[in-house]
Coordinates of C-alpha atoms in Angstrom, one line a residue:
X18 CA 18.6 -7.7 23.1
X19 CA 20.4 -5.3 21.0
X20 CA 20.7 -1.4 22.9
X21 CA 19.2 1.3 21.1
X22 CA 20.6 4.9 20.4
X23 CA 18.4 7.4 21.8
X24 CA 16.4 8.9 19.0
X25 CA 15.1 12.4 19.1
X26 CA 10.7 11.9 20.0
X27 CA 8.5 11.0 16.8
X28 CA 5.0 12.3 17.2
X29 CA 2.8 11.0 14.4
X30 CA -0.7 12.5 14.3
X31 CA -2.2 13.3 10.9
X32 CA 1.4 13.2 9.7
X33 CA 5.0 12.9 11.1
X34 CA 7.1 15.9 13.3
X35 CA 10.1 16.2 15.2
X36 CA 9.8 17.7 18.9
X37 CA 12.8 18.8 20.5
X38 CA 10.6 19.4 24.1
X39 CA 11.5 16.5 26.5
X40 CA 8.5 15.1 27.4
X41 CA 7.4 14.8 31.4
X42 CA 6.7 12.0 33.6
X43 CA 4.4 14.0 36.0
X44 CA 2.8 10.4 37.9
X45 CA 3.5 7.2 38.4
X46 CA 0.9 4.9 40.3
X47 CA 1.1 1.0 40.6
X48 CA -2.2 -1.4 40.5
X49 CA -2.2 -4.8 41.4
X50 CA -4.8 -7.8 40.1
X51 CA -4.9 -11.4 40.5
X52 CA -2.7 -12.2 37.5
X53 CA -0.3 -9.1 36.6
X54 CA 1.4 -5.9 38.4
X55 CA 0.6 -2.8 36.2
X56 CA 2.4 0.4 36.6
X57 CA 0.9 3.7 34.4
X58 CA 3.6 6.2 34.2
X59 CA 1.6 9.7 33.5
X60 CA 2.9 11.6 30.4
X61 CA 2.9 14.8 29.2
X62 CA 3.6 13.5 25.6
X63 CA 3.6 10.8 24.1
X64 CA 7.8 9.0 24.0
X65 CA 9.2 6.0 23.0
X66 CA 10.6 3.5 25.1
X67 CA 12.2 -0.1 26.0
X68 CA 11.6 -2.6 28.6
X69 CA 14.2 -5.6 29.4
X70 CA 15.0 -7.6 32.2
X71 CA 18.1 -8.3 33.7
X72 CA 18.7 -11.1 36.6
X73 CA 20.9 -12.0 39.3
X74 CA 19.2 -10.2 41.2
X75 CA 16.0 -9.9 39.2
X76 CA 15.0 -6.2 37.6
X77 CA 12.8 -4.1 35.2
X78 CA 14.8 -1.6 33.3
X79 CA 12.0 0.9 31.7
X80 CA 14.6 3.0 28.9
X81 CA 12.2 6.4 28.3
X82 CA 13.3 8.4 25.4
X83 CA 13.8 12.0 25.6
X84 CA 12.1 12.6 29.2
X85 CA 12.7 13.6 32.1
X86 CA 10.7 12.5 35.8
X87 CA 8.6 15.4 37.6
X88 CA 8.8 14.2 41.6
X89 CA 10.8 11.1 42.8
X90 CA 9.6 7.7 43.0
X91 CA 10.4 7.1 46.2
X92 CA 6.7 7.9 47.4
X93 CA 5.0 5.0 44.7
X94 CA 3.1 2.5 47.0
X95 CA 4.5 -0.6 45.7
X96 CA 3.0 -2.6 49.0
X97 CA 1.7 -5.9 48.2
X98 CA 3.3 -5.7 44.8
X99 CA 6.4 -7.9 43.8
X100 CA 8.4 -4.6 43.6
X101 CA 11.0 -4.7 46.3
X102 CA 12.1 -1.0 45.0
X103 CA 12.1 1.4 42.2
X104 CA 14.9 4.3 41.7
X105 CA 15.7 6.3 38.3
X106 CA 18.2 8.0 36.8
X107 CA 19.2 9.8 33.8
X108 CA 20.7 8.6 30.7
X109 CA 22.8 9.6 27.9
X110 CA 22.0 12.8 28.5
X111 CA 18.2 13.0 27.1
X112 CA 16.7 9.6 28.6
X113 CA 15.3 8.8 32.1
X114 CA 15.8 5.0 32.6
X115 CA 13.7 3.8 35.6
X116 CA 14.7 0.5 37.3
X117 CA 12.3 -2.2 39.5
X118 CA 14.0 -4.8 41.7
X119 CA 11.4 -7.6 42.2
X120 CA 11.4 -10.6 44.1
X121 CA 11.6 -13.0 41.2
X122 CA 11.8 -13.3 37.9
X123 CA 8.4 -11.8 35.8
X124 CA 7.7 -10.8 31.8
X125 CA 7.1 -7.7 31.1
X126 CA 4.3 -6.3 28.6
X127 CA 4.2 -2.7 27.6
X128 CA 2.6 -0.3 25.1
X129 CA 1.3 3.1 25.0
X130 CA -2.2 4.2 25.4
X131 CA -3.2 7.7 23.6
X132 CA -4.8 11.1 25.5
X133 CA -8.5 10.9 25.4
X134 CA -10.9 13.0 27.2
X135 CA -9.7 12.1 30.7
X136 CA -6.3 11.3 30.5
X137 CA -2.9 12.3 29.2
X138 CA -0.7 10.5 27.3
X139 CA 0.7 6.7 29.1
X140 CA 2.6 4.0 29.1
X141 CA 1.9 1.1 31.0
X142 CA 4.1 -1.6 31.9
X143 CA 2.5 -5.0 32.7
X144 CA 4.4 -7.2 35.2
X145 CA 3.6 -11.4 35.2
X146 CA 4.5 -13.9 36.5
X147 CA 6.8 -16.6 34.1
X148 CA 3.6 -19.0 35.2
X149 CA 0.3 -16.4 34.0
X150 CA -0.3 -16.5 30.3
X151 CA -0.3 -12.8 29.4
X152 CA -1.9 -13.3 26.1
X153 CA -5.0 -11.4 27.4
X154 CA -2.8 -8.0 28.5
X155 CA -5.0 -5.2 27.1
X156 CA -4.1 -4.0 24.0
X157 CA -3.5 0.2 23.2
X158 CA -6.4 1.7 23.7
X159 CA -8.1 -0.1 26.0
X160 CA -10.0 0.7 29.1
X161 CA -12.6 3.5 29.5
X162 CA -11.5 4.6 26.0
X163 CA -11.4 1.2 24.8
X164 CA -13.1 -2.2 22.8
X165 CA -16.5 -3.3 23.7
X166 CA -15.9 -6.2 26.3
X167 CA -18.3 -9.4 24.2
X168 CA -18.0 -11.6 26.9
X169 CA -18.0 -11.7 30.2
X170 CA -14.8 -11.4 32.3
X171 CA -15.0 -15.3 33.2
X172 CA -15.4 -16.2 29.3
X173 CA -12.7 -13.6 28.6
X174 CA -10.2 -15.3 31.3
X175 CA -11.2 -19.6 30.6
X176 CA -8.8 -19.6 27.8
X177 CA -10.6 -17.6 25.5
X178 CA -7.4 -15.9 24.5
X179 CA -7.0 -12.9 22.0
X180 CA -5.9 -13.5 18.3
X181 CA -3.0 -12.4 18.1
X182 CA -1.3 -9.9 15.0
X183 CA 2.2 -8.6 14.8
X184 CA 2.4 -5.8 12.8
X185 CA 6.0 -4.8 11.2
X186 CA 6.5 -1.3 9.4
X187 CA 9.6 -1.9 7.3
X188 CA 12.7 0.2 7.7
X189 CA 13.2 3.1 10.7
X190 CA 15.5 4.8 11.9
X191 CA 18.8 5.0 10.2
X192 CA 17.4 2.9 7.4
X193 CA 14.5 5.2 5.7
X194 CA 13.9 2.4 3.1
X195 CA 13.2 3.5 -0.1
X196 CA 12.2 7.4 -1.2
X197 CA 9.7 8.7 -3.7
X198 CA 8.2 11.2 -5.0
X199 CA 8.4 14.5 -3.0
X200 CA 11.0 13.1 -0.8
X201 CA 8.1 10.9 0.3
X202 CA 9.9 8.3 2.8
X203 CA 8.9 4.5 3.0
X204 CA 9.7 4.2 6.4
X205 CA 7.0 7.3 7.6
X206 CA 5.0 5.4 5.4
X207 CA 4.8 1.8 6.2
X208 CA 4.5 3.4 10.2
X209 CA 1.4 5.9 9.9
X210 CA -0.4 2.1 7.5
X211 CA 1.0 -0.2 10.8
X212 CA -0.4 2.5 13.1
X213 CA -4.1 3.0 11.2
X214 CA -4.2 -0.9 11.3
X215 CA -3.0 -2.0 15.0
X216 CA -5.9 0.9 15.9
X217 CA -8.2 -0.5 14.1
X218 CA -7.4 -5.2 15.0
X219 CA -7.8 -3.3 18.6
X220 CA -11.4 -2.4 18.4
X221 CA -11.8 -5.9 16.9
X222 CA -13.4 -8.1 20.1
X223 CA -10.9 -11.2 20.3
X224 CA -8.2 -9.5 18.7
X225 CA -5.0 -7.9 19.9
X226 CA -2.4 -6.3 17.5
X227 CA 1.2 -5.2 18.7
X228 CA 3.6 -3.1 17.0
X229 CA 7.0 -4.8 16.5
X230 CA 8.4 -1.4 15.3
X231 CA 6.0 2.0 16.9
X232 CA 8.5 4.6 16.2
X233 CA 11.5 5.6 13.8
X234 CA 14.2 3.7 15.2
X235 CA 15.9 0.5 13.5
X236 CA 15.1 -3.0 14.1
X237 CA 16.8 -6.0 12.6
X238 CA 14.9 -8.2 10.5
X239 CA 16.2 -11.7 12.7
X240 CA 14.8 -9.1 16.1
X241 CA 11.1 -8.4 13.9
X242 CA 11.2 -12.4 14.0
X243 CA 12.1 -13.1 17.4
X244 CA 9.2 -10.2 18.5
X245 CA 6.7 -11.7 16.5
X246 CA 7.6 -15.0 18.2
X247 CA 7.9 -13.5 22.1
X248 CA 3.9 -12.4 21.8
X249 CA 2.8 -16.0 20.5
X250 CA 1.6 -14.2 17.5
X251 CA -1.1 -16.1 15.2
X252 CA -0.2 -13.9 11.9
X253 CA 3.1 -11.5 11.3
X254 CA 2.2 -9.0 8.7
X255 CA 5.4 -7.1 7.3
X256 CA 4.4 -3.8 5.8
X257 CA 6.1 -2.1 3.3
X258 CA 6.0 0.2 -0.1
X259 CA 7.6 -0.5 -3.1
X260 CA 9.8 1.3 -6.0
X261 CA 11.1 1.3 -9.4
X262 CA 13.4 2.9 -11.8
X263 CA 9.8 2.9 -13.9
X264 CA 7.8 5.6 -12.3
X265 CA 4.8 3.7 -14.3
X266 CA 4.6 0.5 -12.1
X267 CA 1.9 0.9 -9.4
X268 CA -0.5 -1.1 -7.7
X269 CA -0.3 -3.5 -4.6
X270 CA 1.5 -7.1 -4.6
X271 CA 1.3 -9.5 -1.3
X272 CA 4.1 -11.8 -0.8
X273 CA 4.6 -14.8 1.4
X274 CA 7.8 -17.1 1.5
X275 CA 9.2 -19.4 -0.4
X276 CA 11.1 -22.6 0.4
X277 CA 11.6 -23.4 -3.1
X278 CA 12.9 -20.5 -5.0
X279 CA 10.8 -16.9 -6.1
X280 CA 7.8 -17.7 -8.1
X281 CA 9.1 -14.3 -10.4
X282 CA 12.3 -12.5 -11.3
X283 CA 10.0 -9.3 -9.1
X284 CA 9.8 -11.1 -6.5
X285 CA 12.7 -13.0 -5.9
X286 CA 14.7 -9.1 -6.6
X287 CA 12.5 -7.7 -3.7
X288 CA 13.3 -10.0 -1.5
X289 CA 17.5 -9.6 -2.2
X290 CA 16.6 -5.9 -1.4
X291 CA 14.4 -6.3 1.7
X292 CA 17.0 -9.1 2.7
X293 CA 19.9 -7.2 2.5
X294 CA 19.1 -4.7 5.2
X295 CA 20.2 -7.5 8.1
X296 CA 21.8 -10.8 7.7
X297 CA 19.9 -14.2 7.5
X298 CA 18.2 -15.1 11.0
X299 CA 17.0 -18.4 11.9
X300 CA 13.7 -20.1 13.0
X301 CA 12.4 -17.9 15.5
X302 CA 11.7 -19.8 18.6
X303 CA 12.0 -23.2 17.6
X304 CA 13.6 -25.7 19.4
X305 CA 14.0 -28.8 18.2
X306 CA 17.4 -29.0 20.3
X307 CA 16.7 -32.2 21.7
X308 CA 16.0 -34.1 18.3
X309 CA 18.6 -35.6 16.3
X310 CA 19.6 -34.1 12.5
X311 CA 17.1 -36.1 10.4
X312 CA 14.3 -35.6 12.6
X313 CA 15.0 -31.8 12.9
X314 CA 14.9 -31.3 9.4
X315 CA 11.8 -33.4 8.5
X316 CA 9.7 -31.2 11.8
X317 CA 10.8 -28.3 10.3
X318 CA 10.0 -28.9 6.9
X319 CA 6.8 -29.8 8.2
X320 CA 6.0 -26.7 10.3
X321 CA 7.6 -24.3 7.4
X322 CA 4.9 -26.1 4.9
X323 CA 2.2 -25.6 6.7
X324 CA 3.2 -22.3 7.6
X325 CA 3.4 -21.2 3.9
X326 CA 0.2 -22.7 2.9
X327 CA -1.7 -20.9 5.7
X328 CA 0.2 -17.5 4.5
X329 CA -1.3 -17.9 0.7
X330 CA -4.5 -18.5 1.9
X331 CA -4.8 -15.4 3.7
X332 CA -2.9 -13.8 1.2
X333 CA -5.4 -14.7 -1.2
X334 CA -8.0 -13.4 0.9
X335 CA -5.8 -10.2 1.1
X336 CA -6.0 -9.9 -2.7
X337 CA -9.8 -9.7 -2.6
X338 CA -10.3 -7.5 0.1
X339 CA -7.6 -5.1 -1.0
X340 CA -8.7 -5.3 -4.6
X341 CA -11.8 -2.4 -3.6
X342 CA -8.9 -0.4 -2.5
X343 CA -5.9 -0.3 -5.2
X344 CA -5.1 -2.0 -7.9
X345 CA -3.7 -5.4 -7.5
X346 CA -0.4 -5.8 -9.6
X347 CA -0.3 -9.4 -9.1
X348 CA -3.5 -11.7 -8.7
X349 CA -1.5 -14.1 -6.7
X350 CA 0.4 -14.3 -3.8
X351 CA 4.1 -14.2 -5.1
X352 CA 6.6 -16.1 -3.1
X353 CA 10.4 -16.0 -2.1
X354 CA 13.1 -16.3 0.1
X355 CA 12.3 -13.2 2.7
X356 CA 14.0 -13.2 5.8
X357 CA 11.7 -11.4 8.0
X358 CA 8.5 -13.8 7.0
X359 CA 11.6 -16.7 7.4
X360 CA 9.3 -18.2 10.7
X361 CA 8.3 -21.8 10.6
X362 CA 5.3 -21.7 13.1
X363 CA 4.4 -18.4 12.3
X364 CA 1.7 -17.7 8.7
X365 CA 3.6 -14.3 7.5
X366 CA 2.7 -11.9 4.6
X367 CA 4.8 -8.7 3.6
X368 CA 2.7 -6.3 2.2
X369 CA 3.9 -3.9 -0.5
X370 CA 1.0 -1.5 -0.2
X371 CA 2.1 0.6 -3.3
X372 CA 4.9 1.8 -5.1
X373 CA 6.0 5.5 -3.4
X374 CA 7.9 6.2 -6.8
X375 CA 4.6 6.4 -9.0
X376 CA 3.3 9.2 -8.7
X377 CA -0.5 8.3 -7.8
X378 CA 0.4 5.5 -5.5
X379 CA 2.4 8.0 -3.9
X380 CA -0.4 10.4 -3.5
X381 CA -2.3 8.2 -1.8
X382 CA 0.4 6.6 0.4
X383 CA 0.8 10.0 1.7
X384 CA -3.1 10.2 2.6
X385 CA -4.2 9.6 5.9
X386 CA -7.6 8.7 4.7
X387 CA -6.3 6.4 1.8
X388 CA -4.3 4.6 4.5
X389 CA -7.2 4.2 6.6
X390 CA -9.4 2.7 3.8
X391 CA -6.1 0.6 2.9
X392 CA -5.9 -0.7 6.4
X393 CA -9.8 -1.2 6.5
X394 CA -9.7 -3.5 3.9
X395 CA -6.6 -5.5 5.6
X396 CA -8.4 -5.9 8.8
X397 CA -11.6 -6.4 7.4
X398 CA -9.6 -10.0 5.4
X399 CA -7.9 -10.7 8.2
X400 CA -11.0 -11.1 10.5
X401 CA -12.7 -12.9 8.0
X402 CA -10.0 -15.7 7.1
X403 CA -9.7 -16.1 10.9
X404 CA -13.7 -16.1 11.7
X405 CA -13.6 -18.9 9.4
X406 CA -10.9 -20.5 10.8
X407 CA -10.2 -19.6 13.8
X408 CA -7.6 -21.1 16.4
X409 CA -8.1 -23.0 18.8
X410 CA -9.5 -21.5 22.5
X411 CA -9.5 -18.3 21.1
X412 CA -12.8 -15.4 21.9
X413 CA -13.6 -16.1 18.0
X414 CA -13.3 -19.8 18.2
X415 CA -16.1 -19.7 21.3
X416 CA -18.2 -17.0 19.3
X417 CA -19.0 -18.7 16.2
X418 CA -19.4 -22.3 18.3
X419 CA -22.0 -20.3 20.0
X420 CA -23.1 -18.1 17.7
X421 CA -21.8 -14.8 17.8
X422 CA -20.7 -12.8 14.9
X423 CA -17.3 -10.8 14.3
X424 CA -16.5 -7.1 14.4
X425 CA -17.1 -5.4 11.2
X426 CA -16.6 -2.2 10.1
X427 CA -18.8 0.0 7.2
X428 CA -18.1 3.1 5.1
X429 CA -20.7 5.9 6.0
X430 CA -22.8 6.4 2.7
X431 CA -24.6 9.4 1.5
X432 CA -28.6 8.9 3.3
X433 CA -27.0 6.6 5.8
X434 CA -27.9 7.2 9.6
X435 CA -26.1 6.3 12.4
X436 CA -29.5 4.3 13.6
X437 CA -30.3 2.5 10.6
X438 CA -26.8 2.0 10.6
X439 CA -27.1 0.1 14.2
X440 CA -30.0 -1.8 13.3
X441 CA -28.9 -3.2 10.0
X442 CA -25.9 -4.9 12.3
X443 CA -28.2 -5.8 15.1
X444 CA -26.0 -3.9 17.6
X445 CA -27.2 -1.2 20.7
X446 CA -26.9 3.0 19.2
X447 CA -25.2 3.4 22.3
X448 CA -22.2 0.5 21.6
X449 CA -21.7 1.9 18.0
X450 CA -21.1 5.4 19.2
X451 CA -19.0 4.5 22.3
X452 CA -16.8 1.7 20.0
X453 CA -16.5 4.9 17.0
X454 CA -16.1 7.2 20.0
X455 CA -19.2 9.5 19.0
X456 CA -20.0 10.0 22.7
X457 CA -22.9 12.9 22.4
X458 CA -23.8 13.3 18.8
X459 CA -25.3 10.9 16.1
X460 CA -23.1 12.9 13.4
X461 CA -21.6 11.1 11.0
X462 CA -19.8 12.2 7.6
X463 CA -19.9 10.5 4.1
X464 CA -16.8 8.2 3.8
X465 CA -16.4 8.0 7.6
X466 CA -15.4 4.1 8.6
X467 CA -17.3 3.1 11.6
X468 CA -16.3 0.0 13.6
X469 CA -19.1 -2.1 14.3
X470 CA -19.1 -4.2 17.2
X471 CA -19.3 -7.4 17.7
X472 CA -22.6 -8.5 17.8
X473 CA -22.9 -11.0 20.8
X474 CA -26.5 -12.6 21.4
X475 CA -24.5 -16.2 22.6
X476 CA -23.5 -13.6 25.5
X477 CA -25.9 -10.7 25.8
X478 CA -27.8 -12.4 28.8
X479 CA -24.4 -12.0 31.0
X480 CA -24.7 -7.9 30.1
X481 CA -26.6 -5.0 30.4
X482 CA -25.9 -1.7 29.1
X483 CA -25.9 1.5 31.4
X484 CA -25.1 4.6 29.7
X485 CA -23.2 7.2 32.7
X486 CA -25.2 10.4 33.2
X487 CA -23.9 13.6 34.8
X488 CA -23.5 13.5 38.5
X489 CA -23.0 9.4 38.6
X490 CA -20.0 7.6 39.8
X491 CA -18.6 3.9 39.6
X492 CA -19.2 3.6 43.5
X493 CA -22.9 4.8 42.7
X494 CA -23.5 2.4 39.7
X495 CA -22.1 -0.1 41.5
X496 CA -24.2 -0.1 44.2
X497 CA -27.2 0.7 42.4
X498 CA -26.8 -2.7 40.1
X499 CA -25.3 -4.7 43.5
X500 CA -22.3 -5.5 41.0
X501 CA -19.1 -5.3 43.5
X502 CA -16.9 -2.3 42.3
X503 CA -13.6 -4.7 41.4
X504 CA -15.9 -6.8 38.7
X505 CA -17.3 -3.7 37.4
X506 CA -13.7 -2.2 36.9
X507 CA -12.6 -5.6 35.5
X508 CA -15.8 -6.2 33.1
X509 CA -15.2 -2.4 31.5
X510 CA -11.4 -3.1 31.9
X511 CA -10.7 0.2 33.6
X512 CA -7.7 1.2 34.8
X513 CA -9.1 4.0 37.4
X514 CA -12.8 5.1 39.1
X515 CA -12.9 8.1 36.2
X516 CA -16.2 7.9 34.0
X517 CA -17.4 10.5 31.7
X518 CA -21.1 11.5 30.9
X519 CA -22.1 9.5 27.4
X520 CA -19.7 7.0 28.2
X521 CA -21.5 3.0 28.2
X522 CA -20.6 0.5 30.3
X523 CA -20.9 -2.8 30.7
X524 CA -22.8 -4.5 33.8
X525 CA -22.6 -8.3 34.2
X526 CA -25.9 -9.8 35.4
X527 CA -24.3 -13.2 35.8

């Protein structure tokens, strides 16, 4: 795995500045289930980071950007864990890298989850084993704060696995891809579009988004690849803005590749730009190793087909969806040779969400609430073109064969109230306001998006609702329902005993 130079702390709210304040590791605490070893590391701020193993003897190197550690972690109960120790030291000056000796070999799974109401900022680290299947680690987001659980935990653990969706902002780092008007930078861009969408696949029930690039450093386009191939993703989505020596060309395209040549002069010059930023990577993960020269080419021409067609029908369905939003400079999907959609299990799309040199397609690529509604409508075609087709022992797959229905989302119009809103989509006041967040009020705003969540009747006899009032605790709610506190935790995927007043949960009656 290539090392990274430290890079000073990107903190992306509503838009995109530098912090030269190290930020804190005040906690560390380590939890241990029946599949995976989680450690949260308590933040101050929010920080980049790495995670890579090394063996002989096996370790965890955790690489923290710009931080330093509040304590030691000597005092960390890693009993009954397969942590054999865990020492840290500073690095290069700015960074804290943390290291785990295990017992054996395990794969790591990390991402950061966002301050809410009752926590700071954290990163958490999932350990497994090489034998669990970690496609159902818990995406950003989730826990008290997160997705509405549409299935109980023994549906959610029988193979019903998450859909998987890679989500590539182009450029970062030393490479700020292209610039346009006001100084307006792609990369910045294509990151604050990735961000608004991996938010929004994570409040989709059966679907999981991670973030092959969630900060401004560089990453090669063969490593986007490889990433996209190490989560056993189900669609890699490469997103990107455009530019021009015309500042009149705007509008959208959607590309996919091509094993035949561009379908334009446009496209096959994009992809010579887009291409030249890394050399020419291979075939992901395949291994045909075994198979003798012939046979290797015909399976991969096989697999690369296939992949393509899958990637222009979603593309098309792209077109339609995004067609509400911007205007559509192509009515196709236009193919050619890219190298970072170059994956022959893999349907890929690079997006070119609009061209940062005109000036109007730069106004709104520089809106936080343009890039929402753009991101809306990419989710809300993505979630259709898999509910339709959806793979194999997937949570959607077993949904639509019994019956259930897919997260939605709907833009709040003038007259509209947030109850008429819940019964139009057949789904509890109380889960629309916990999945939006809402928590005490039934406001709502003109414009707003609210996720709706997945209606689930095949299920709703394995759940009940319980809505935490002041002075109740998990022990208490527990006990009250005779649900034992571990499948309570594990149902509302919680990471601690903290509830807050307004806050729904889950209770399985089965």
């Amino acid at each position: 795995m290539r090392q990274q130079l430290a890079l000073p702390l990107l903190l992306l709210a509503l838009g995109c500045s530098l912090s030269s304040r190290a930020a804190v590791v005040e906690k560390v605490e380590a939890q241990q289930s029946a599949d995976y070893t989680r450690l949260v590391f308590e933040l101050d701020q929010s920080l980049e980071h790495k995670v890579f193993t090394l063996e002989n003897p096996d370790r965890v190197v955790i690489d923290l950007s710009g931080t330093t550690l509040q304590g030691q972690l000597g005092t960390l109960d890693i009993a009954g864990t397969p942590i054999t120790g865990i020492r840290s030291a500073p690095r290069n000056q700015t960074d804290l890298r943390v290291v785990l000796d295990m017992q054996g070999k395990v794969q790591p799974r990390s991402f950061m989850q966002a301050r809410d109401a009752d926590h700071g900022d954290r990163l958490i680290v999932d350990l497994y084993s090489p034998t669990t299947s970690t496609v159902a680690t818990p995406a950003p987001g989730a826990g008290a704060q997160g997705r509405i659980v549409s299935a109980s935990v023994a549906d959610l653990n029988d193979s019903k696995r998450d859909i998987i969706v890679a989500i590539s902002a182009g450029h970062g780092g030393e490479d700020p891809g292209a610039i346009g008007v006001n100084r307006l930078r792609e990369k910045n861009v294509t990151l604050a579009i990735s961000r608004e969408l991996e938010k929004l696949i994570n409040n989709m029930p059966g679907y999981r988004a991670v973030m092959i690039r969630d900060g401004d450093h560089y990453v090669g386009l063969r490593e986007r690849t490889e990433a996209g191939h190490r989560h056993n993703a189900d669609l890699y989505l490469a997103i990107h803005a455009d530019a021009h020596a015309n500042k009149n060309a705007s509008g959208s395209t959607i590309y996919a590749l091509s094993a035949n040549g561009a379908t334009s002069e446009q496209a096959r010059m994009l992809a010579e730009k887009e291409n030249a930023a890394d050399l020419i990577g291979g075939l992901g993960s395949v291994s045909l190793n075994d198979k003798d020269e012939v046979l290797r080419s015909v399976l991969i021409d096989l697999s690369m087909n296939a992949s393509i067609a899958t990637s222009l029908e979603i593309g098309d369905q792209v077109i339609q969806s995004l067609s509400d939003v911007i205007h559509m400079r192509r009515r196709n999907v236009e193919q050619a040779a890219f190298v970072e959609l170059k994956s022959a299990d893999i349907p890929s799309l690079l997006i070119e969400a609009g061209y940062i040199t005109n000036t109007k397609d730069a106004r709104n690529l520089d809106s936080a609430e343009w890039r929402q509604r753009f991101a809306v409508a990419l989710t809300e075609a993505i979630t259709q073109w898999f509910y339709d087709r959806p793979p194999q022992g997937t949570l959607v797959a077993w949904q639509k064969e019994n019956g259930g229905q897919f997260a939605t989302s709907y833009t709040v119009k003038r007259g509209d109230a947030l109850s008429e809103i819940a019964e139009r989509y057949d789904v509890s006041l109380a889960a629309l306001k916990f999945a939006n967040e809402l928590r005490d009020s039934n406001d709502i705003r003109i414009g707003q998006v609210l996720t709706i969540p997945g209606a689930t009747q095949a299920v709703s006899a394995s759940f009940r609702e319980h809505t935490i009032a002041r002075g109740e605790t998990l022990s208490g709610i527990a006990e009250s329902y005779s649900v034992p506190m571990a499948r309570l935790r594990e149902t509302n995927q919680l990471n601690s005993d903290t509830i807050r007043v307004g806050q729904v949960l889950k209770i399985p009656t089965s």
